[in-house]
Amino acid sequence: MPRTKQELEHALAAYVADVLGGRRVCGRLERLAVERHVRDTDHGPSRGLRWNATRGFRAAWWIEHRTRFSKGEWAGKPFVLEGWQLFAVACLFGWERRVDGVWRRRFRTAYMSVARKNGKSEWAAAIGLTFLYPALALGGEVGGEVYSAATKRDQAAIVWRQAAGMVRKSPTLKREVAVHDSRYNLAHYESESRFEAVAADANTLDGLGPLCAIVDEYHAHPNSAVYDVLESGMGARREPLMLVITTAGGKREGACWDLETDAIRALEGLGEAEGVADDLFAFIARPDEGDDWALETTWRKANPNFGVSVHAEGIRIACDVAKRKPSARNEFLRKRLNLWTEGDVAWMGMDRWDACAGAVDLEALRGQPCYVGVDLSSTRDTTALVAVWPMHRVSKNLDSDYIAQKYAVVPWIFVPADTISERGPRERKLFEAWARDGLVTATSGDMVDYEAVWQQLLELNDRYGVQEAVFDRWQASALIGKCEQVGILTVAHGQGYKDMSPAMKLAETLIGRGQIDHGGHPVLRWMFSNVRVKRDPADNIKPDKARSADRIDGIVAMLMGLQRANANAEAGGEVRVWAIS
């Protein structure tokens, strides 16, 4: 039965409590979405955000009281939202941001990723229908345009047909909204609004002014052309919504992967203090790293509608087929477990990195041996210099005879000031904030200022006495020559598997054991989130970027510094840190 607004409020509170209390089986990313919501209710006002529960529950109330399931065993019955669906609706409509003194809907983009058969198309159709009604004060406008878009007309029509079915099954909506099947058009004449399905020929989309655009199965789009055209058409709208619904794809590359990467960063709080992703809502239901894909608990994490529209028996049958037929495994992982199956994988979870955010006291490190890794960029990219200090011994390992060593890590990041404006909107906002706060050094012009890097290295040498400066010799000949002139020992460190595999495996061990203090530096944290792992047939590894536009220079420099600091500690008989192979 449709619920009252008070009942909806209680239902949302119960969902949040179940997720945070561990009573609901869900993956890390679903939990992060809930934690973000709770965190923003406390800290959002400082960034110009507010939680308007009345508006959020009005949208949910309208969906439950006006729309009906269009097919299946619940056809014709009220669309009663499951906890996760209610959470998403309430967030999309209830969160607001202050713009020019007026409170507007906060989220302009929403990324929803769940496994197949979890009702995401019907849920998206219900969201689209709300935008036909400006009287709801939920974001609808007179003359609203709602579009369902996909690579093919048949795919785009899936969400539209769900919406049309909802209209036909609803006693109220069928009186107010006309259904034109031949044109894939729903018309709400009172508000002069329409809901249509459009194909992926981006040339035919020019001139549209979407108030809400629903991009279905984005992983199947060959590029971002459709998304970009629809988004650019939203420019004149005050409270538009770009709603992306999808399951995971194959290769970890392309338009959908890029958006998912941004979504995960938003969930992990990257750039949160700078308000970088305040307009991006993300909900991703997925198993966690290391979960056994044959277990029911794993299935539940990818299927938030488990036991409702998705049942254990169906997944179990598909799982058995995947066990017997390796050729069916990736299909099972993508469609049933919402897992990307091809390409490079993330190095480590952000939770491990964040657990190493101990403060670093630079004054207390005077007299401690200092090792500096330097990753020089091409002429227009970021350049990183990272200092590593072996610190006091912290604990005896009960399984062997060595004393664990801890390392302090401090980065200095350099970027040509004129290139900041050329970056993507989210990255540009990050670098502008970091430059303002002194977290990156923005050097004048549009080229890397190697002299600024050299002066920082000299300062470290004067204050601490640099034991070694570690370089990839590419583009480093001038700096290496200067180091030799002042007596700083330089060490070459390659970027291939031979040198990088031991360095990455060492860092995995140190980070996993909490033997690094990096002070929670925001730029280094962002770069850590960009690192992906490449493997060769011998299981050697090296760092790579999630996307070509991403930066990992600071982590590469840290790896080189850690490797040399540990090697010298071993040679001196002070410490033995074994990398996990």
Coordinates of C-alpha atoms in Angstrom, one line a residue:
M1 CA 0.0 0.0 0.0
P2 CA 1.2 3.6 -0.7
R3 CA 2.6 5.2 2.5
T4 CA 2.1 8.5 4.2
K5 CA 4.9 11.0 4.3
Q6 CA 5.5 10.1 7.9
E7 CA 5.7 6.4 7.0
L8 CA 8.1 7.2 4.2
E9 CA 10.3 9.1 6.6
H10 CA 10.4 6.2 9.0
A11 CA 11.2 3.8 6.1
L12 CA 14.1 5.9 5.0
A13 CA 15.4 6.1 8.6
A14 CA 15.2 2.3 8.9
Y15 CA 17.1 1.8 5.6
V16 CA 19.9 4.1 6.7
A17 CA 20.1 2.5 10.1
D18 CA 20.1 -1.0 8.6
V19 CA 23.0 -0.1 6.3
L20 CA 25.1 1.7 8.9
G21 CA 24.3 -1.0 11.5
G22 CA 25.3 -3.9 9.3
R23 CA 21.9 -5.4 9.3
R24 CA 21.5 -5.0 5.6
V25 CA 23.8 -7.0 3.4
C26 CA 25.4 -4.5 1.0
G27 CA 28.7 -3.6 -0.6
R28 CA 31.1 -0.9 0.4
L29 CA 29.9 1.5 -2.2
E30 CA 26.2 1.3 -1.2
R31 CA 27.3 2.0 2.4
L32 CA 29.4 4.9 1.2
A33 CA 26.4 6.4 -0.5
V34 CA 24.5 6.3 2.8
E35 CA 27.5 7.6 4.8
R36 CA 27.8 10.5 2.4
H37 CA 24.1 11.4 2.9
V38 CA 24.5 11.3 6.7
R39 CA 27.8 13.2 6.6
D40 CA 26.4 16.0 4.4
T41 CA 23.4 16.5 6.8
D42 CA 26.1 17.6 9.3
H43 CA 28.7 19.3 7.2
G44 CA 26.8 20.2 4.0
P45 CA 25.6 23.6 5.2
S46 CA 29.2 24.9 5.2
R47 CA 29.2 24.2 1.5
G48 CA 25.9 25.8 0.8
L49 CA 23.9 22.6 0.9
R50 CA 20.8 21.7 2.9
W51 CA 18.6 18.6 3.3
N52 CA 14.9 19.5 2.6
A53 CA 13.1 16.3 3.8
T54 CA 9.7 17.8 2.9
R55 CA 10.7 18.0 -0.8
G56 CA 12.3 14.6 -0.8
F57 CA 9.3 12.8 0.7
R58 CA 6.9 14.7 -1.5
A59 CA 8.5 13.1 -4.6
A60 CA 8.4 9.7 -3.0
W61 CA 4.8 10.2 -1.9
W62 CA 3.8 11.2 -5.5
I63 CA 5.5 8.1 -7.0
E64 CA 3.8 5.7 -4.6
H65 CA 0.4 7.3 -4.9
R66 CA 0.3 8.2 -8.6
T67 CA 2.3 5.5 -10.4
R68 CA 1.6 1.8 -10.9
F69 CA 3.8 -1.1 -11.8
S70 CA 3.3 -1.6 -15.5
K71 CA 3.9 -5.3 -15.9
G72 CA 4.7 -8.6 -14.1
E73 CA 3.2 -9.9 -10.9
W74 CA 2.6 -6.5 -9.5
A75 CA 1.1 -4.9 -12.7
G76 CA -1.5 -2.3 -11.8
K77 CA -0.5 -2.1 -8.1
P78 CA 1.0 1.0 -6.5
F79 CA 4.8 1.4 -7.1
V80 CA 5.9 1.0 -3.4
L81 CA 9.5 1.9 -3.3
E82 CA 12.1 -0.4 -1.8
G83 CA 14.4 1.1 0.8
W84 CA 17.3 1.7 -1.7
Q85 CA 14.9 3.2 -4.2
L86 CA 13.3 5.4 -1.6
F87 CA 16.8 6.6 -0.5
A88 CA 17.7 7.5 -4.1
V89 CA 14.4 9.4 -4.7
A90 CA 14.6 11.3 -1.4
C91 CA 18.2 12.3 -2.1
L92 CA 17.6 13.4 -5.7
F93 CA 14.7 15.6 -4.7
G94 CA 15.4 16.4 -1.1
W95 CA 19.0 17.7 -1.3
E96 CA 19.3 21.4 -2.3
R97 CA 22.1 23.9 -3.0
R98 CA 22.0 27.6 -2.7
V99 CA 22.4 29.3 -6.1
D100 CA 22.2 33.1 -6.3
G101 CA 20.3 33.3 -3.1
V102 CA 17.7 30.6 -4.2
W103 CA 17.5 27.0 -3.1
R104 CA 17.7 24.7 -6.1
R105 CA 17.9 20.9 -6.4
R106 CA 21.4 19.9 -5.6
F107 CA 22.0 17.0 -7.9
R108 CA 22.2 17.7 -11.6
T109 CA 23.7 14.3 -12.4
A110 CA 22.8 10.9 -11.0
Y111 CA 24.7 7.6 -11.6
M112 CA 22.8 4.5 -10.7
S113 CA 24.5 1.1 -11.2
V114 CA 23.0 -2.1 -10.2
A115 CA 22.8 -5.7 -11.6
R116 CA 20.1 -6.6 -14.1
K117 CA 16.4 -7.2 -13.1
N118 CA 16.6 -4.9 -10.1
G119 CA 13.9 -2.6 -11.3
K120 CA 16.1 0.3 -12.3
S121 CA 14.2 1.0 -15.6
E122 CA 10.8 1.2 -13.9
W123 CA 12.3 3.4 -11.1
A124 CA 13.9 5.7 -13.7
A125 CA 10.6 5.9 -15.6
A126 CA 8.8 7.0 -12.4
I127 CA 11.5 9.7 -11.9
G128 CA 11.0 10.9 -15.5
L129 CA 7.2 11.2 -15.0
T130 CA 7.7 13.5 -12.0
F131 CA 9.3 16.1 -14.3
L132 CA 6.1 16.4 -16.3
Y133 CA 4.4 18.1 -13.3
P134 CA 5.7 21.6 -12.5
A135 CA 3.0 21.9 -9.8
L136 CA 4.9 19.4 -7.7
A137 CA 7.7 22.0 -7.2
L138 CA 10.1 19.1 -7.5
G139 CA 12.0 20.5 -10.4
G140 CA 9.4 20.3 -13.1
E141 CA 8.9 23.4 -15.4
V142 CA 6.3 24.4 -17.8
G143 CA 7.4 23.1 -21.2
G144 CA 9.5 20.4 -19.6
E145 CA 11.2 17.9 -21.9
V146 CA 12.1 14.4 -20.6
Y147 CA 14.0 12.0 -22.8
S148 CA 15.0 8.4 -22.6
A149 CA 18.2 7.9 -24.6
A150 CA 20.3 4.8 -25.5
T151 CA 22.5 3.5 -28.3
K152 CA 19.4 2.1 -30.1
R153 CA 15.8 3.2 -30.3
D154 CA 14.7 -0.2 -28.9
Q155 CA 16.9 0.2 -25.8
A156 CA 15.8 3.8 -25.3
A157 CA 12.2 2.7 -25.6
I158 CA 12.5 0.3 -22.6
V159 CA 12.3 3.1 -20.0
W160 CA 9.7 5.0 -22.1
R161 CA 7.5 1.9 -22.4
Q162 CA 7.7 1.5 -18.6
A163 CA 6.6 5.1 -18.2
A164 CA 3.8 4.6 -20.7
G165 CA 2.6 1.5 -18.9
M166 CA 2.6 3.3 -15.6
V167 CA 0.4 6.0 -17.2
R168 CA -2.0 3.4 -18.5
K169 CA -2.3 1.6 -15.2
S170 CA -2.8 4.7 -13.1
P171 CA -6.3 6.1 -12.8
T172 CA -5.0 9.6 -12.3
L173 CA -2.1 9.7 -14.8
K174 CA -4.1 8.2 -17.7
R175 CA -6.6 11.2 -17.4
E176 CA -3.7 13.7 -17.5
V177 CA -1.1 12.2 -19.8
A178 CA -1.7 11.2 -23.4
V179 CA 0.2 8.2 -24.8
H180 CA 1.3 8.3 -28.4
D181 CA 2.9 4.9 -29.1
S182 CA 3.9 5.4 -32.7
R183 CA 6.0 8.5 -31.8
Y184 CA 7.2 7.2 -28.4
N185 CA 5.7 10.3 -26.9
L186 CA 3.9 11.0 -23.6
A187 CA 2.3 14.4 -23.5
H188 CA 1.1 16.3 -20.5
Y189 CA -0.9 19.1 -22.2
E190 CA -1.6 21.2 -19.1
S191 CA 2.1 21.9 -18.6
E192 CA 3.1 21.5 -22.2
S193 CA 5.6 18.9 -21.2
R194 CA 6.6 15.7 -23.0
F195 CA 8.5 12.4 -22.4
E196 CA 10.0 10.8 -25.4
A197 CA 12.4 8.0 -26.4
V198 CA 15.3 9.1 -28.6
A199 CA 17.9 7.1 -30.5
A200 CA 21.7 7.5 -30.2
D201 CA 22.2 9.5 -33.4
A202 CA 23.6 12.5 -31.7
N203 CA 23.0 14.7 -34.8
T204 CA 19.2 14.4 -34.2
L205 CA 19.5 15.5 -30.6
D206 CA 20.8 19.0 -31.3
G207 CA 18.2 21.6 -30.4
L208 CA 16.6 19.6 -27.6
G209 CA 16.4 21.3 -24.2
P210 CA 16.0 18.4 -21.7
L211 CA 14.8 19.0 -18.2
C212 CA 15.4 15.4 -17.4
A213 CA 17.5 13.0 -19.6
I214 CA 17.6 9.3 -18.8
V215 CA 20.6 7.5 -20.3
D216 CA 20.0 3.8 -20.3
E217 CA 22.8 1.1 -20.2
Y218 CA 25.5 3.7 -20.6
H219 CA 28.2 1.1 -20.6
A220 CA 27.0 0.1 -24.1
H221 CA 27.6 3.6 -25.5
P222 CA 30.7 3.8 -27.7
N223 CA 31.5 7.3 -26.5
S224 CA 29.9 10.2 -24.6
A225 CA 28.4 11.9 -27.7
V226 CA 24.7 11.4 -26.7
Y227 CA 25.4 12.3 -23.1
D228 CA 27.3 15.4 -24.1
V229 CA 24.6 16.7 -26.5
L230 CA 21.8 16.1 -23.9
E231 CA 23.8 17.8 -21.2
S232 CA 24.7 20.8 -23.3
G233 CA 20.9 21.2 -24.0
M234 CA 20.2 21.5 -20.3
G235 CA 22.1 24.8 -20.1
A236 CA 18.9 27.0 -19.9
R237 CA 17.3 24.8 -17.2
R238 CA 17.5 25.8 -13.6
E239 CA 17.1 22.3 -12.1
P240 CA 17.9 19.7 -14.7
L241 CA 18.7 16.1 -14.0
M242 CA 21.0 13.8 -16.1
L243 CA 20.0 10.3 -14.9
V244 CA 22.4 7.5 -15.9
I245 CA 21.3 3.9 -15.2
T246 CA 23.5 1.0 -16.1
T247 CA 25.0 -2.3 -15.2
A248 CA 28.8 -2.8 -15.4
G249 CA 30.4 -3.2 -18.8
G250 CA 33.4 -5.1 -20.1
K251 CA 36.5 -2.9 -20.5
R252 CA 37.4 -0.4 -17.8
E253 CA 37.5 2.4 -20.3
G254 CA 35.2 4.7 -22.1
A255 CA 32.5 7.2 -21.2
C256 CA 30.6 5.1 -18.7
W257 CA 33.8 4.0 -16.9
D258 CA 34.9 7.7 -16.7
L259 CA 31.6 8.6 -15.1
E260 CA 31.7 5.7 -12.7
T261 CA 35.2 6.7 -11.7
D262 CA 33.9 10.2 -10.9
A263 CA 31.0 8.6 -9.0
I264 CA 33.2 6.4 -6.8
R265 CA 35.4 9.4 -6.1
A266 CA 32.4 11.3 -4.9
L267 CA 31.4 8.4 -2.7
E268 CA 34.9 8.2 -1.2
G269 CA 34.9 11.9 -0.4
L270 CA 37.6 12.9 -2.9
G271 CA 37.3 16.7 -3.4
E272 CA 34.5 16.9 -0.9
A273 CA 35.9 19.8 1.0
E274 CA 36.3 21.7 -2.2
G275 CA 32.7 20.9 -3.3
V276 CA 33.9 19.3 -6.5
A277 CA 31.2 16.6 -6.8
D278 CA 28.4 18.2 -4.8
D279 CA 26.2 18.0 -7.9
L280 CA 26.8 14.3 -8.6
F281 CA 24.6 11.6 -6.9
A282 CA 26.0 8.1 -6.9
F283 CA 24.5 4.7 -6.0
I284 CA 26.5 1.6 -6.9
A285 CA 25.5 -1.9 -5.7
R286 CA 28.4 -4.2 -6.1
P287 CA 30.3 -6.9 -4.3
D288 CA 33.6 -6.0 -2.5
E289 CA 37.0 -6.9 -3.6
G290 CA 37.8 -10.5 -2.6
D291 CA 34.2 -11.6 -2.3
D292 CA 33.4 -15.1 -3.5
W293 CA 31.2 -14.7 -6.5
A294 CA 29.5 -18.1 -5.8
L295 CA 28.1 -17.1 -2.4
E296 CA 24.6 -15.7 -1.8
T297 CA 25.9 -12.9 0.4
T298 CA 27.9 -11.7 -2.6
W299 CA 24.8 -11.8 -4.8
R300 CA 22.9 -9.7 -2.4
K301 CA 25.5 -6.9 -2.6
A302 CA 24.9 -6.5 -6.3
N303 CA 21.2 -7.0 -6.2
P304 CA 19.5 -4.5 -3.8
N305 CA 16.1 -5.9 -4.9
F306 CA 17.2 -9.4 -3.8
G307 CA 14.1 -11.4 -2.7
V308 CA 11.8 -8.9 -4.4
S309 CA 12.4 -8.8 -8.2
V310 CA 15.6 -10.9 -8.1
H311 CA 15.6 -14.3 -6.5
A312 CA 18.4 -16.7 -5.3
E313 CA 17.3 -19.6 -7.5
G314 CA 17.7 -17.7 -10.8
I315 CA 21.1 -16.4 -9.8
R316 CA 22.1 -19.9 -8.6
I317 CA 21.3 -21.4 -11.9
A318 CA 23.3 -18.8 -13.8
C319 CA 26.2 -19.2 -11.3
D320 CA 26.2 -23.0 -11.9
V321 CA 26.5 -22.4 -15.7
A322 CA 29.3 -19.9 -15.1
K323 CA 31.2 -22.5 -13.0
R324 CA 30.9 -25.1 -15.8
K325 CA 31.5 -22.8 -18.7
P326 CA 34.3 -20.3 -18.4
S327 CA 32.9 -18.6 -21.5
A328 CA 29.8 -17.7 -19.5
R329 CA 31.6 -16.4 -16.5
N330 CA 32.1 -12.8 -17.5
E331 CA 28.5 -12.5 -18.6
F332 CA 27.5 -13.7 -15.1
L333 CA 29.9 -11.3 -13.4
R334 CA 28.7 -8.3 -15.4
K335 CA 24.9 -8.8 -15.5
R336 CA 24.3 -10.6 -12.3
L337 CA 27.0 -9.1 -10.0
N338 CA 27.5 -5.7 -11.7
L339 CA 31.3 -6.2 -12.0
W340 CA 33.5 -4.8 -14.7
T341 CA 35.4 -7.7 -16.1
E342 CA 38.2 -6.5 -18.4
G343 CA 41.1 -4.1 -18.0
D344 CA 43.3 -2.8 -15.2
V345 CA 42.0 -3.0 -11.6
A346 CA 42.3 -0.5 -8.7
W347 CA 45.4 -1.0 -6.6
M348 CA 44.0 -0.9 -3.1
G349 CA 40.9 0.4 -1.4
M350 CA 40.9 4.0 -0.2
D351 CA 40.1 2.8 3.3
R352 CA 43.7 1.3 3.6
W353 CA 45.2 4.6 2.4
D354 CA 43.1 6.6 4.8
A355 CA 44.1 4.4 7.7
C356 CA 47.7 5.7 7.2
A357 CA 46.8 9.4 7.5
G358 CA 48.9 9.9 10.7
A359 CA 50.3 13.5 11.1
V360 CA 53.8 14.2 10.0
D361 CA 55.9 16.6 12.1
L362 CA 58.6 18.0 9.7
E363 CA 60.5 19.6 12.6
A364 CA 60.8 16.3 14.4
L365 CA 62.3 14.7 11.3
R366 CA 65.4 16.9 11.4
G367 CA 68.4 14.6 11.6
Q368 CA 66.5 11.6 10.1
P369 CA 67.8 10.3 6.8
C370 CA 65.7 11.6 3.9
Y371 CA 65.1 10.0 0.5
V372 CA 63.4 11.9 -2.3
G373 CA 61.6 10.4 -5.2
V374 CA 61.1 12.7 -8.2
D375 CA 58.7 12.0 -11.1
L376 CA 59.3 14.6 -13.8
S377 CA 56.4 15.2 -16.2
S378 CA 56.3 16.2 -19.7
T379 CA 56.3 20.0 -20.3
R380 CA 52.7 20.7 -19.4
D381 CA 51.7 18.0 -16.8
T382 CA 52.0 17.8 -13.0
T383 CA 55.4 17.1 -11.5
A384 CA 55.9 15.5 -8.1
L385 CA 58.7 15.5 -5.5
V386 CA 58.0 13.2 -2.5
A387 CA 60.3 13.0 0.5
V388 CA 60.4 9.8 2.6
W389 CA 61.9 9.5 6.0
P390 CA 62.4 6.2 7.9
M391 CA 61.1 6.9 11.4
H392 CA 61.2 5.1 14.7
R393 CA 60.7 1.4 15.0
V394 CA 57.1 0.7 16.0
S395 CA 56.5 -2.9 16.9
K396 CA 58.0 -6.4 16.9
N397 CA 56.4 -8.9 14.6
L398 CA 55.5 -12.0 16.6
D399 CA 55.9 -14.2 13.6
S400 CA 59.6 -13.4 12.9
D401 CA 62.6 -11.6 14.2
Y402 CA 62.4 -8.1 12.7
I403 CA 61.3 -4.8 14.1
A404 CA 58.8 -2.9 11.9
Q405 CA 59.9 0.5 10.6
K406 CA 57.5 3.3 9.9
Y407 CA 57.9 5.9 7.1
A408 CA 56.9 9.5 6.9
V409 CA 55.8 10.7 3.4
V410 CA 55.4 14.3 2.3
P411 CA 54.7 15.4 -1.2
W412 CA 55.4 18.6 -3.2
I413 CA 53.3 18.9 -6.4
F414 CA 54.0 21.4 -9.2
V415 CA 51.7 22.4 -12.0
P416 CA 52.0 25.1 -14.7
A417 CA 49.4 27.7 -13.7
D418 CA 48.1 28.3 -17.2
T419 CA 47.2 24.7 -17.7
I420 CA 44.8 24.5 -14.8
S421 CA 42.0 26.2 -16.8
E422 CA 42.4 23.6 -19.5
R423 CA 41.5 20.7 -17.3
G424 CA 38.0 19.1 -17.0
P425 CA 35.5 20.9 -14.8
R426 CA 35.9 18.7 -11.7
E427 CA 39.7 18.5 -11.9
R428 CA 40.0 22.2 -12.6
K429 CA 38.0 23.0 -9.5
L430 CA 40.3 20.7 -7.4
F431 CA 43.5 22.3 -8.7
E432 CA 42.2 25.8 -8.2
A433 CA 41.4 25.0 -4.6
W434 CA 44.7 23.2 -4.0
A435 CA 46.7 26.1 -5.5
R436 CA 44.8 28.6 -3.4
D437 CA 45.5 26.5 -0.3
G438 CA 49.1 25.9 -1.0
L439 CA 48.7 22.2 -1.6
V440 CA 50.1 22.4 -5.1
T441 CA 52.7 24.9 -6.4
A442 CA 51.2 26.7 -9.5
T443 CA 54.3 28.0 -11.4
S444 CA 53.9 30.8 -13.9
G445 CA 53.3 30.0 -17.5
D446 CA 52.2 26.9 -19.3
M447 CA 55.4 24.8 -19.0
V448 CA 56.8 22.9 -16.1
D449 CA 59.2 25.0 -14.0
Y450 CA 62.0 22.6 -13.3
E451 CA 63.9 25.3 -11.4
A452 CA 61.1 25.4 -8.8
V453 CA 61.5 21.6 -8.4
W454 CA 65.2 22.0 -8.0
Q455 CA 64.9 24.8 -5.4
Q456 CA 62.5 22.5 -3.3
L457 CA 65.1 19.7 -3.5
L458 CA 67.8 22.1 -2.4
E459 CA 65.7 23.2 0.5
L460 CA 65.2 19.6 1.6
N461 CA 68.9 18.9 1.3
D462 CA 69.7 22.0 3.4
R463 CA 67.2 21.1 6.2
Y464 CA 67.5 17.3 6.3
G465 CA 70.4 16.2 4.2
V466 CA 69.1 14.2 1.3
Q467 CA 70.6 10.7 1.3
E468 CA 69.5 9.9 -2.2
A469 CA 67.4 11.6 -5.0
V470 CA 65.7 8.9 -7.0
F471 CA 64.8 9.7 -10.6
D472 CA 63.5 8.1 -13.7
R473 CA 66.3 9.3 -16.0
W474 CA 63.8 10.4 -18.7
Q475 CA 64.0 14.2 -18.8
A476 CA 66.0 14.3 -15.6
S477 CA 69.6 14.8 -17.0
A478 CA 69.7 18.5 -16.0
L479 CA 68.5 17.9 -12.4
I480 CA 70.8 14.9 -12.0
G481 CA 73.7 17.2 -13.1
K482 CA 72.8 19.8 -10.5
C483 CA 72.5 17.1 -7.8
E484 CA 76.0 15.8 -8.6
Q485 CA 77.4 19.4 -8.4
V486 CA 76.2 19.8 -4.8
G487 CA 77.0 16.3 -3.7
I488 CA 73.5 14.7 -3.6
L489 CA 73.6 11.1 -4.6
T490 CA 71.3 10.2 -7.4
V491 CA 69.8 6.8 -8.2
A492 CA 68.1 5.7 -11.4
H493 CA 64.7 4.0 -11.0
G494 CA 63.0 2.6 -14.1
Q495 CA 59.2 2.7 -14.7
G496 CA 58.9 -0.8 -16.0
Y497 CA 58.0 -4.1 -14.2
K498 CA 61.6 -4.8 -13.2
D499 CA 61.9 -1.8 -10.8
M500 CA 58.2 -0.9 -10.2
S501 CA 57.0 -4.4 -9.2
P502 CA 59.2 -4.6 -6.0
A503 CA 58.4 -1.0 -5.2
M504 CA 54.6 -1.5 -5.4
K505 CA 54.6 -4.8 -3.5
L506 CA 56.7 -3.1 -0.8
A507 CA 54.2 -0.3 -0.6
E508 CA 51.3 -2.7 -0.4
T509 CA 52.9 -4.3 2.6
L510 CA 53.6 -1.1 4.3
I511 CA 50.2 0.4 3.7
G512 CA 48.5 -2.8 4.7
R513 CA 50.4 -2.8 8.0
G514 CA 49.9 0.9 8.7
Q515 CA 53.6 1.6 8.4
I516 CA 53.3 4.8 6.5
D517 CA 52.2 8.2 7.8
H518 CA 51.2 10.6 4.9
G519 CA 49.2 13.2 6.9
G520 CA 46.1 12.8 4.7
H521 CA 47.5 15.1 2.0
P522 CA 44.5 15.7 -0.3
V523 CA 46.5 15.7 -3.6
L524 CA 48.3 12.5 -2.8
R525 CA 45.0 10.9 -1.8
W526 CA 43.5 11.9 -5.1
M527 CA 46.5 10.5 -7.0
F528 CA 46.3 7.3 -5.0
S529 CA 42.7 6.9 -6.1
N530 CA 43.8 7.2 -9.7
V531 CA 46.3 4.3 -9.6
R532 CA 45.5 1.1 -11.4
V533 CA 47.6 -2.1 -11.6
K534 CA 49.0 -3.6 -14.7
R535 CA 50.3 -7.2 -14.6
D536 CA 52.5 -9.2 -16.8
P537 CA 52.3 -13.0 -17.2
A538 CA 54.9 -13.5 -14.4
D539 CA 52.6 -11.6 -12.0
N540 CA 54.9 -8.6 -11.9
I541 CA 53.0 -5.3 -11.4
K542 CA 53.4 -1.6 -12.2
P543 CA 51.3 1.5 -11.7
D544 CA 49.0 2.8 -14.4
K545 CA 46.3 5.5 -14.6
A546 CA 42.6 4.9 -14.5
R547 CA 42.2 7.5 -17.3
S548 CA 44.6 9.3 -19.6
A549 CA 43.7 12.6 -17.9
D550 CA 44.4 11.3 -14.4
R551 CA 47.6 12.0 -12.5
I552 CA 49.6 9.5 -10.4
D553 CA 52.9 11.4 -10.3
G554 CA 53.0 11.7 -6.6
I555 CA 52.4 8.0 -6.0
V556 CA 55.1 7.1 -8.5
A557 CA 57.6 9.4 -6.7
M558 CA 56.5 7.9 -3.3
L559 CA 57.1 4.4 -4.6
M560 CA 60.6 5.3 -5.7
G561 CA 61.5 7.0 -2.4
L562 CA 60.1 4.2 -0.3
Q563 CA 62.0 1.5 -2.3
R564 CA 65.3 3.3 -1.7
A565 CA 64.6 4.1 1.9
N566 CA 63.8 0.5 2.6
A567 CA 66.8 -0.8 0.7
N568 CA 69.2 1.4 2.7
A569 CA 67.5 0.4 5.9
E570 CA 68.0 -3.3 5.0
A571 CA 71.6 -2.7 4.0
G572 CA 72.2 -1.0 7.4
G573 CA 70.7 -3.9 9.3
E574 CA 68.1 -1.7 10.8
V575 CA 64.9 -3.2 9.4
R576 CA 63.6 -5.9 7.1
V577 CA 60.2 -5.3 5.5
W578 CA 59.0 -8.2 3.3
A579 CA 56.8 -7.4 0.4
I580 CA 53.8 -9.7 -0.1
S581 CA 54.2 -11.3 -3.5

